[in-house]
XYZ file of C-alpha atoms in Angstrom:
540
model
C -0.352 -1.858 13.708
C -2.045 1.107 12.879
C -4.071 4.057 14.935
C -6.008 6.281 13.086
C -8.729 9.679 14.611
C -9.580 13.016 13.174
C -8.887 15.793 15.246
C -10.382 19.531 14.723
C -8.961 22.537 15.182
C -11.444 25.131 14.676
C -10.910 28.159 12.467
C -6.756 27.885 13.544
C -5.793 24.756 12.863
C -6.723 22.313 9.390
C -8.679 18.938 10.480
C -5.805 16.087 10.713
C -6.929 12.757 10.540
C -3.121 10.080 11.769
C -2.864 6.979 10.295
C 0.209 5.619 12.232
C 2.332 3.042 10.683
C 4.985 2.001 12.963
C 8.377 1.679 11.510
C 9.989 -2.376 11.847
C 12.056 -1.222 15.077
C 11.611 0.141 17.375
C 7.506 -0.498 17.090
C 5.743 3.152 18.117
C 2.302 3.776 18.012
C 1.956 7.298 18.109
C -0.783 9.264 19.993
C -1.763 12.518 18.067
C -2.892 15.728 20.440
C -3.879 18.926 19.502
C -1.513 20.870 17.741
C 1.126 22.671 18.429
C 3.099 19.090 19.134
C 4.589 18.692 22.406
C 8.442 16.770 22.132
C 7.373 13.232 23.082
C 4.541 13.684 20.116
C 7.770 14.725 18.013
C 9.589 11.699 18.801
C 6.814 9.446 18.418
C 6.231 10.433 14.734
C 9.741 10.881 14.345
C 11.772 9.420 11.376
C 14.548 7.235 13.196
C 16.638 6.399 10.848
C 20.116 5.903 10.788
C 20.458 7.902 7.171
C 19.058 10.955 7.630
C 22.154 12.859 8.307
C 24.006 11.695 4.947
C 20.953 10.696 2.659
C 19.284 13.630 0.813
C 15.859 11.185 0.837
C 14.458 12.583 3.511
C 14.685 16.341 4.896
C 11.996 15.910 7.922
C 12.819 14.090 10.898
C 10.210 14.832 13.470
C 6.294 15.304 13.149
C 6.035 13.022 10.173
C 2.503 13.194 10.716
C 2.135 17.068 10.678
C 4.511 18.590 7.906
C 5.018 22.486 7.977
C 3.287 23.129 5.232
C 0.233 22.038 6.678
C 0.120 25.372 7.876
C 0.546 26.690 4.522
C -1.714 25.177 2.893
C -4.469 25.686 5.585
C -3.410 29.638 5.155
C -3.674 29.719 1.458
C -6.807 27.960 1.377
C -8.372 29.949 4.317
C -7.272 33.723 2.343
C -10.280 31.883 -0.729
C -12.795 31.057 1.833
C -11.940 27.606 2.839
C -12.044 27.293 6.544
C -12.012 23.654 7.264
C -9.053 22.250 5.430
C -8.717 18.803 6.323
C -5.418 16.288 6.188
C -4.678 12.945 6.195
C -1.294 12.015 7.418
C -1.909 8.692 5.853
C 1.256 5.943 6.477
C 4.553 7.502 7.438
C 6.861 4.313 7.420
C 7.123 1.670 5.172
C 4.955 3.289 2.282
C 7.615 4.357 -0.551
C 6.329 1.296 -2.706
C 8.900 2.640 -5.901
C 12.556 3.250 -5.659
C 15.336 4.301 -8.068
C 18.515 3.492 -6.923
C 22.225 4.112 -7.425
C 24.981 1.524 -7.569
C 28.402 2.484 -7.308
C 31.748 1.290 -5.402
C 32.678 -2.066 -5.647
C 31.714 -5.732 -6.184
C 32.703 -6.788 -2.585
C 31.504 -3.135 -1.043
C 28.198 -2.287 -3.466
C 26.686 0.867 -2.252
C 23.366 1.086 -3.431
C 21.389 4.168 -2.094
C 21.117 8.058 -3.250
C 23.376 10.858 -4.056
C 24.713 12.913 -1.130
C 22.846 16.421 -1.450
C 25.016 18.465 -3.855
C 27.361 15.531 -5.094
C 27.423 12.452 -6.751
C 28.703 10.597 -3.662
C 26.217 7.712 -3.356
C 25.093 6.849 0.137
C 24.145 3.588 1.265
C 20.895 2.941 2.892
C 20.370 -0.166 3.379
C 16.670 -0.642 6.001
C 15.576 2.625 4.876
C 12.421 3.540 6.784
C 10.707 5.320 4.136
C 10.930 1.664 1.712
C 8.370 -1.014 1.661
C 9.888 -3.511 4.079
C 10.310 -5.995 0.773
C 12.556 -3.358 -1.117
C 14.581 -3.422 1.610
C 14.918 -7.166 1.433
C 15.355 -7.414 -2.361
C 18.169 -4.524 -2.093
C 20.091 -7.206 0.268
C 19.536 -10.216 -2.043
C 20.774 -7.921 -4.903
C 23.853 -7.127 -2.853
C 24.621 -10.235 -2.651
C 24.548 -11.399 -6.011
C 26.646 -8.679 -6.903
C 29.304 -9.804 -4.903
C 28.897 -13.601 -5.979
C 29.396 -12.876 -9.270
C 31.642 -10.046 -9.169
C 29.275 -7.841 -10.822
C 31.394 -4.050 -11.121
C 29.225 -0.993 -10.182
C 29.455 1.794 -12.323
C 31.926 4.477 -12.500
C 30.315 7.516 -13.595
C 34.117 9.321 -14.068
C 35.450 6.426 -16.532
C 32.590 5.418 -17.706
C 32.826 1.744 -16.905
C 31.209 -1.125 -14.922
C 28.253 -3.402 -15.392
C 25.350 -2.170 -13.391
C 24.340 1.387 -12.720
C 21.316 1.793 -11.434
C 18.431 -0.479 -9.755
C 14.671 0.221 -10.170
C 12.346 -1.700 -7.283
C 8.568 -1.372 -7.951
C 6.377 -3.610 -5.234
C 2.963 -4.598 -6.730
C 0.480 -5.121 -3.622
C -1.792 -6.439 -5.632
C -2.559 -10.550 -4.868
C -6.269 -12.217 -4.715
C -4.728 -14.898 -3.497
C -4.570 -13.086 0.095
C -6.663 -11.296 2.322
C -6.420 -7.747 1.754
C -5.350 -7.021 5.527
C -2.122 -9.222 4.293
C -1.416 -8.062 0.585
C 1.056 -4.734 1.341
C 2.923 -6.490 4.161
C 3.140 -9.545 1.569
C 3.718 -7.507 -1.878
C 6.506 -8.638 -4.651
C 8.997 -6.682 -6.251
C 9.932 -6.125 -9.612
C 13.695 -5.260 -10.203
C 14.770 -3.925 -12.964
C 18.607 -3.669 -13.811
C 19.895 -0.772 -15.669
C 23.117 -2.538 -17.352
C 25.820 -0.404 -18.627
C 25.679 -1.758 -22.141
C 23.692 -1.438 -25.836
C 21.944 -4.713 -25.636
C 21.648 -8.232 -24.180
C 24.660 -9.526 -26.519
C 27.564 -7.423 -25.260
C 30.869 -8.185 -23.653
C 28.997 -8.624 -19.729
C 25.834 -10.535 -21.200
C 27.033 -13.156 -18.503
C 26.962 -11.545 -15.710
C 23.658 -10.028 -16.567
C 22.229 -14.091 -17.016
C 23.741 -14.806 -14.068
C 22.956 -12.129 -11.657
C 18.980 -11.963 -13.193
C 19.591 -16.152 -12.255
C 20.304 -15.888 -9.165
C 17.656 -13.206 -8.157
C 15.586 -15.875 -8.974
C 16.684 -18.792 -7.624
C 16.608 -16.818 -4.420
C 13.691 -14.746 -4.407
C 11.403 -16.672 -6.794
C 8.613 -18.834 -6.115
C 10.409 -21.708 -4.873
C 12.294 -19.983 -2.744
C 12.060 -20.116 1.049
C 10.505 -16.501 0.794
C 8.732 -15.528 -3.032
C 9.863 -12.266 -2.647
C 10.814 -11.209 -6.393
C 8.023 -10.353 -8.692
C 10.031 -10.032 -12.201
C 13.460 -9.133 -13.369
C 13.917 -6.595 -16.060
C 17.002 -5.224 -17.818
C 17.023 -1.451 -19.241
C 20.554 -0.754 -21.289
C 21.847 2.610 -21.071
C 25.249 3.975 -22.077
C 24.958 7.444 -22.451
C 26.935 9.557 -20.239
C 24.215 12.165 -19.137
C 22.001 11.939 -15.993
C 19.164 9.538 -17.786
C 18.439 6.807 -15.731
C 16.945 4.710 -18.248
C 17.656 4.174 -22.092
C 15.251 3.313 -24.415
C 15.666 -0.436 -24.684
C 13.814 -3.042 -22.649
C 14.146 -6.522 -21.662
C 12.132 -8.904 -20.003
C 14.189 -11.625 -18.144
C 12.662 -13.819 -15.727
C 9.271 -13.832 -13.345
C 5.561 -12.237 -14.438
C 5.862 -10.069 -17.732
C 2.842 -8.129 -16.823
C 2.931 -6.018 -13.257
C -0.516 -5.035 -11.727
C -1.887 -2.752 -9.072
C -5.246 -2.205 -7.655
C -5.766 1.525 -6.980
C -9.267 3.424 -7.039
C -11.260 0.352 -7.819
C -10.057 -1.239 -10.611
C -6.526 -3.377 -11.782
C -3.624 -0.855 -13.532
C -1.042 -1.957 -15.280
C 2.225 -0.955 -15.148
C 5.602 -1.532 -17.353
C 9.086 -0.506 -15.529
C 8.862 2.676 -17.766
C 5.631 3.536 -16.743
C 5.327 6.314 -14.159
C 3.953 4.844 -11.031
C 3.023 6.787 -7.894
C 5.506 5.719 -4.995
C 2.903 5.886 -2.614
C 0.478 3.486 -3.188
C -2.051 3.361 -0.725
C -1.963 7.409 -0.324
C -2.898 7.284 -4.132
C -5.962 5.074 -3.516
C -7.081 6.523 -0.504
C -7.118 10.286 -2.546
C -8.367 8.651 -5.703
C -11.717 7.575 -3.445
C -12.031 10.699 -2.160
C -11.712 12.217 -5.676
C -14.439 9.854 -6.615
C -17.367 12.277 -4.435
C -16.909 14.664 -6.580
C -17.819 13.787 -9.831
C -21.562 13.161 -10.725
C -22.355 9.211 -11.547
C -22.812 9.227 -15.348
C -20.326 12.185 -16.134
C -18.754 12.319 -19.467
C -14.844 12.752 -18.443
C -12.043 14.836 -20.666
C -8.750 13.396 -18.351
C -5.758 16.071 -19.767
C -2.341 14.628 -19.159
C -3.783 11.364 -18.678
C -0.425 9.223 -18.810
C -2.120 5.592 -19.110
C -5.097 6.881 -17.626
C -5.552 5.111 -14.259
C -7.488 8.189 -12.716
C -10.140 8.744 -15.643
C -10.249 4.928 -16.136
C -11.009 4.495 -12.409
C -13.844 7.287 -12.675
C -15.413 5.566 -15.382
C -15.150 2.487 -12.860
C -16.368 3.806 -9.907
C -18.819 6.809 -11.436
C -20.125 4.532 -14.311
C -19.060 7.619 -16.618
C -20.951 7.709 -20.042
C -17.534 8.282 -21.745
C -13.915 8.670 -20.658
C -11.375 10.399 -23.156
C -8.050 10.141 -22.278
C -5.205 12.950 -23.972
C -1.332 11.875 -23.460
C 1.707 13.249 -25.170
C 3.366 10.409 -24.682
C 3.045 7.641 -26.829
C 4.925 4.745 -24.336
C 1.667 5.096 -22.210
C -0.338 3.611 -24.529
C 0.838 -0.796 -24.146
C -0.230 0.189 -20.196
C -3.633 1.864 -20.948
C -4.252 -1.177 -23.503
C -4.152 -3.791 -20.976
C -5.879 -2.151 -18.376
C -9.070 -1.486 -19.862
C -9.114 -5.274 -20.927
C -9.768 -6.198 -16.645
C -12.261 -3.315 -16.675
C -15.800 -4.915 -16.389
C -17.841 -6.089 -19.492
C -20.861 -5.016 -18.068
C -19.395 -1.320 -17.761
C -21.872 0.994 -20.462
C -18.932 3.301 -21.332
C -17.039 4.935 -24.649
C -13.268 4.946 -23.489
C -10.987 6.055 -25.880
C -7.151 6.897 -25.349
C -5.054 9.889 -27.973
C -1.960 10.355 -28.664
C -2.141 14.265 -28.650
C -0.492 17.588 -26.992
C -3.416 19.264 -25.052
C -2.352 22.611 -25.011
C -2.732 22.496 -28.823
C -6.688 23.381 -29.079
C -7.684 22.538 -25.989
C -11.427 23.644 -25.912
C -11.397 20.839 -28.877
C -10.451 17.860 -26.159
C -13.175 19.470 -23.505
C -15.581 20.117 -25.347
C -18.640 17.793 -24.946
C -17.313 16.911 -20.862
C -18.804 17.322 -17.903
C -15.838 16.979 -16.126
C -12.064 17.557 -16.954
C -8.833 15.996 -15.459
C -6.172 18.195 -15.700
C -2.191 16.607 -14.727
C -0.100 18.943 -15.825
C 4.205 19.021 -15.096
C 5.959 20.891 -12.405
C 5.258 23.941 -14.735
C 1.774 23.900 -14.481
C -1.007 24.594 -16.624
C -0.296 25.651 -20.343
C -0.698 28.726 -21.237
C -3.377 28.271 -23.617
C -4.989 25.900 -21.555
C -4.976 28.243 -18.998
C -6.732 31.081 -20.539
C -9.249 28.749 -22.208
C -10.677 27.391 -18.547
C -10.846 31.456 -17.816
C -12.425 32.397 -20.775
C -15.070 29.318 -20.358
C -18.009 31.684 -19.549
C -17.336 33.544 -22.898
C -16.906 30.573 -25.017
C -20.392 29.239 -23.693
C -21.434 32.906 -24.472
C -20.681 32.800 -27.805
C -21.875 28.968 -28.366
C -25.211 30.078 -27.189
C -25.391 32.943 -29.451
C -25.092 30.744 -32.615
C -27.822 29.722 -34.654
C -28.684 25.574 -34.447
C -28.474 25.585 -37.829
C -24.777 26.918 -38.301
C -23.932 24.227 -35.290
C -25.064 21.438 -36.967
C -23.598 21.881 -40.472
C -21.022 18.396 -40.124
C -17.534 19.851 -41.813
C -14.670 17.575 -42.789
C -11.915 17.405 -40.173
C -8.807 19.251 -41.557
C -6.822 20.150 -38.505
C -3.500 18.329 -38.026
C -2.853 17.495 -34.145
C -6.525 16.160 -34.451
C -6.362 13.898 -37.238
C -2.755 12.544 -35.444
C -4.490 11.914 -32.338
C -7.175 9.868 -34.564
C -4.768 7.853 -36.022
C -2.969 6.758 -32.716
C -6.131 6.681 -30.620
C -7.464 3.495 -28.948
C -11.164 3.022 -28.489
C -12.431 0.836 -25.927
C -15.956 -0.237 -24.172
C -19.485 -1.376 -24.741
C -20.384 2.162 -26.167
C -18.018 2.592 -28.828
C -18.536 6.323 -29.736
C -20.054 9.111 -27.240
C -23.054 11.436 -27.792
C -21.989 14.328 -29.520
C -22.656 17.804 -27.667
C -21.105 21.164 -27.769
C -21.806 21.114 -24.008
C -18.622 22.885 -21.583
C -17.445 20.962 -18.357
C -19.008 21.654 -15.204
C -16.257 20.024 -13.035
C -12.410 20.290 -13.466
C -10.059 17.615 -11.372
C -6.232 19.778 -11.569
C -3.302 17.714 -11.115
C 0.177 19.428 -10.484
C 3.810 18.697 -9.349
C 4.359 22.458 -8.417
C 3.232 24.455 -5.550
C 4.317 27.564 -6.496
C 3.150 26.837 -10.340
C -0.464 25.375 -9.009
C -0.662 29.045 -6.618
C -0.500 30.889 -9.442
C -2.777 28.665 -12.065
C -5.091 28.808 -9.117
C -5.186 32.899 -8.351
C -5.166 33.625 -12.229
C -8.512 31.349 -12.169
C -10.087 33.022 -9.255
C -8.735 36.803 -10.443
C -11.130 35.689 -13.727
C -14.529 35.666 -11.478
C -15.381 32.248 -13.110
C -14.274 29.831 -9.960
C -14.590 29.995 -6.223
C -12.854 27.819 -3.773
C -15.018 25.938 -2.282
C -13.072 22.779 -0.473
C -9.442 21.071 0.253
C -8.010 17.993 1.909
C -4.470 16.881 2.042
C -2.793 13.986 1.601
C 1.001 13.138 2.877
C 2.366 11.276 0.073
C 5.982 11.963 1.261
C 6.454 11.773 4.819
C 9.977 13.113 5.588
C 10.116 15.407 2.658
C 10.282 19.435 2.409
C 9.580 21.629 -0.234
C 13.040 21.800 -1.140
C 14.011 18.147 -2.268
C 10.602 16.724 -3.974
C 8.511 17.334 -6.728
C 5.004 15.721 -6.922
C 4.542 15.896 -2.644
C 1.423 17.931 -2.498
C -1.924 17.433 -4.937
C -4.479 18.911 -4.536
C -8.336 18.281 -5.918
C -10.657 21.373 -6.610
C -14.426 21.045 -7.397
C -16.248 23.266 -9.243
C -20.138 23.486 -8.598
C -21.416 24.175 -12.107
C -18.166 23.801 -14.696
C -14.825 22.383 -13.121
C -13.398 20.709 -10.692
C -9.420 20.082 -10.285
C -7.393 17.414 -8.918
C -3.804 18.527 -8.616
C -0.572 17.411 -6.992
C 1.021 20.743 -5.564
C 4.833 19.643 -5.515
C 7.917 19.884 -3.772
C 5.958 19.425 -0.580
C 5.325 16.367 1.154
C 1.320 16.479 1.069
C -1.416 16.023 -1.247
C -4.378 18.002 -1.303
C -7.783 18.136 -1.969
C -9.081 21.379 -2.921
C -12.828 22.068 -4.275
C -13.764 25.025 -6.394
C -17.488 26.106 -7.043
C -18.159 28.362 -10.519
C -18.976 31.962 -9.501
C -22.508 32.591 -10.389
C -22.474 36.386 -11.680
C -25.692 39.026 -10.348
C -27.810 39.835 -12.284
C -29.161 43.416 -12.136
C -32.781 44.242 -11.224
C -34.774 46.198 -13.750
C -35.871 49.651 -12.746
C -39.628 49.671 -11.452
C -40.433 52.873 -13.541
C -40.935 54.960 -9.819
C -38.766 57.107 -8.059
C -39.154 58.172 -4.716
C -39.441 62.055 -3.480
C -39.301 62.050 -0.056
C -41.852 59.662 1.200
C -44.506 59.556 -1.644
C -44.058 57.140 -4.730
C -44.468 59.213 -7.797
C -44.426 57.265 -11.119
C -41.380 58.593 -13.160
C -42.759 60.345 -16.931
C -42.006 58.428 -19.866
């Protein structure tokens, strides 16, 4: 059951709009007033779980729907001229739809749960409020088969045991229901990390037989289809790494699909995949007003490229161009852009490349540019080249058309690379070729402090103002002190960017618009001066 209004709170308080998910028990459908919250408001967005004390998951127990740095963020965005900072509490139970978990104790005791803040004492947690209802559930079923088959946890001080971790990714993606049905009905994919080199070592067995059993009892002839797939992931090194490089597919669907943003993504268990699903989509459609229909799209730090791929969906883009350093994304962006529609007039193409490595040669020819950079922020050279945009278009100008169109062979490294390891894709196969800058820049980040400071150096350089920002709460329960990737934020830029960026360790996403500064021109001199109240025409 959900409740959802917008409330306004002048030039004080940020707009909130409170989409209320009640949590399984007890059921709470909260009423928002007008800030500041009274106590039974507090308790009625509270967390209520039994965890919070012990689990480090969660740092916020009351005003789920209202996290502190609301305030923040309306502050920051107020001291650049934005006044009417909006924010979308969005669900606050139930919505973490990905979950990487830690298995330790024993067969017949299995904790299975998060580190202890500060320690590597797991805690337990089993109906967490923050997990899609059907994580919970498969968390159970695996406990069970763990003690069935006497399956031994792993002991990070020896260095021995069968399972270590668990990985839980719910797909709510099923045309086979009514959409009002699909979350509350979504599957789970587990995948095992096994505390071995491959599928032929000494515990192979219990590996068959636990995967087996998942099966049997979560499958599709089960009383309740509640398992999606079953993956293994072997790991045996003895650092932090959850994962190790090698992969297995076991039992269930090989291929796991979401629908975010308009179109079907695909996802392998290495893939990164945002834990909050439906927060994702709901900021993806509101990153979707933004950008002009027909836009030719530059998406930096693309990953498999489910934001510029839904752009080119939704904005029928003239071309998408997708940069990634890392070459695992590509199997996921491969078998997305085969559900994309055939009637979709667009040159997609996907590189293998570093984008702080030239970047004005990846933007150049975009109208608009995606930007996701790491908790870090923006490169450095990236950086400076979105400041020194005005300049470069300066000089571009200045050349002579015939010096621009003189076609040299391509000798640079990182670009031939990309070329080589680049996937093209749609009904128009390669893009007009322009020397045109972007107008709009969409800035992804997983760092507030790191996106505060990308964001005043581009304001100090009089090329951006900030025009707009909304928030999202991607993390309800969350602080600034636990999370990375909690607040994103989307800034449009009138005339050359506009930036979509996750502003992290916070528990919100946001919204943010930037406009491009439009520089005065001086007026001439008129040639008269005035002496007293006569005109008298000045001598030459």
């Amino acid at each position: 059951m959900h409740s959802s209004s917008l409330f306004s709170f002048g030039g004080r308080y940020p707009i909130i709009t409170c989409r209320v998910s009640s949590p399984p028990s007890p059921p709470v459908v909260a009423s928002l007033p007008l800030p500041p919250s009274s106590s039974s408001d507090s308790l009625a967005c509270s967390l209520q779980c039994p965890h919070f004390q012990s689990c480090s998951g969660c740092t916020q127990e009351f005003n789920l729907h209202r996290p502190d740095v609301v305030d923040e963020a309306s502050g920051f965005f107020k001291r650049y001229g934005v006044e009417d900072f909006t924010f979308d509490s969005c669900r606050l139970w139930g919505w973490r739809c990905r979950a990487k978990l830690a298995v330790r104790g024993s067969s017949d005791n299995a904790l299975i749960g998060l580190y202890q803040e500060g320690t590597h004492t797991v805690v337990d947690i089993p109906e967490c409020k923050s997990h899609h209802p059907n994580i919970n559930a498969a968390i159970e079923l695996l406990r069970e088969g763990i003690k069935v088959f006497d399956v031994v946890p792993f002991d990070e001080d020896q260095g021995t045991g069968d399972l270590r971790y668990v990985q839980m990714a719910v797909t709510t993606h099923s045309t086979n229901l009514r959409a009002p049905e699909r979350y509350k009905n979504g599957k789970v994919q587990v995948s095992l990390v096994w505390n071995s080199r491959n599928e032929r070592s000494h515990n192979a067995d219990k590996l068959q037989a636990l995967s087996s059993y998942l099966w049997r009892k979560g499958g599709p002839n089960s009383k309740f289809h509640l398992i999606h797939s079953v993956w293994a992931n072997f790991q045996t090194s003895t650092n932090n790494i959850i994962f190790g490089n090698r992969w297995r597919h076991l039992l269930g669907e090989r291929d796991f699909w979401e629908h975010v943003g308009g179109i079907d993504i695909s996802l392998d268990p290495s893939s990164f995949g945002q834990a909050n699903t439906r927060a994702f989509d709901s900021l993806l459609w509101k990153l979707h007003k933004y950008v002009p229909g027909g836009s030719s799209v530059a998406d930096l730090y693309a990953g498999a490229g489910v934001i510029g791929l839904s752009l080119a969906t939704s904005r029928k883009c003239s071309s998408v161009k997708c940069i990634e350093v890392n070459k695992e994304a590509r199997l996921s962006f491969e078998k997305t852009i085969q559900r994309l529609p055939n009637s979709l007039n667009c040159s997609i193409s996907w590189h293998h490349a570093d984008a702080s490595v030239n970047p004005l040669s990846w933007i150049i020819g975009s109208d608009v540019v995606v930007v996701d950079p790491p908790r870090r922020g923006l490169d450095a050279s990236l950086r400076q080249m979105l400041e020194s945009v005005p300049s470069i278009e300066k000089r571009m100008r200045s050349k002579s058309p015939s010096s621009s169109s003189n076609e040299k062979e391509e000798k640079r490294p990182w670009i031939l690379r990309a070329k080589e390891l680049s996937i093209q894709a749609g009904n128009k196969l390669t893009p007009e070729e322009n020397n045109t800058l972007p107008q709009r820049l969409i800035y992804i980040s997983c760092g507030w402090e790191s996106f505060k400071e990308d964001c005043k150096s581009l304001l100090s350089s009089r090329a951006w103002e900030l025009e707009k920002a909304h928030g999202f709460n991607f993390f309800p329960g969350t602080d600034r002190y636990q999370f990375i990737e909690t607040f994103t934020c989307i800034l449009y830029c009138k005339n050359i960017i506009h930036a979509y960026f996750t502003i992290g360790v916070f528990s919100i996403e946001v919204l943010a618009v930037f406009k491009r500064r439009v520089p005065m021109k001086k007026k001439k001199k008129s040639g008269i001066r005035k002496v007293g109240i006569k005109k008298v025409r000045a001598p030459k």
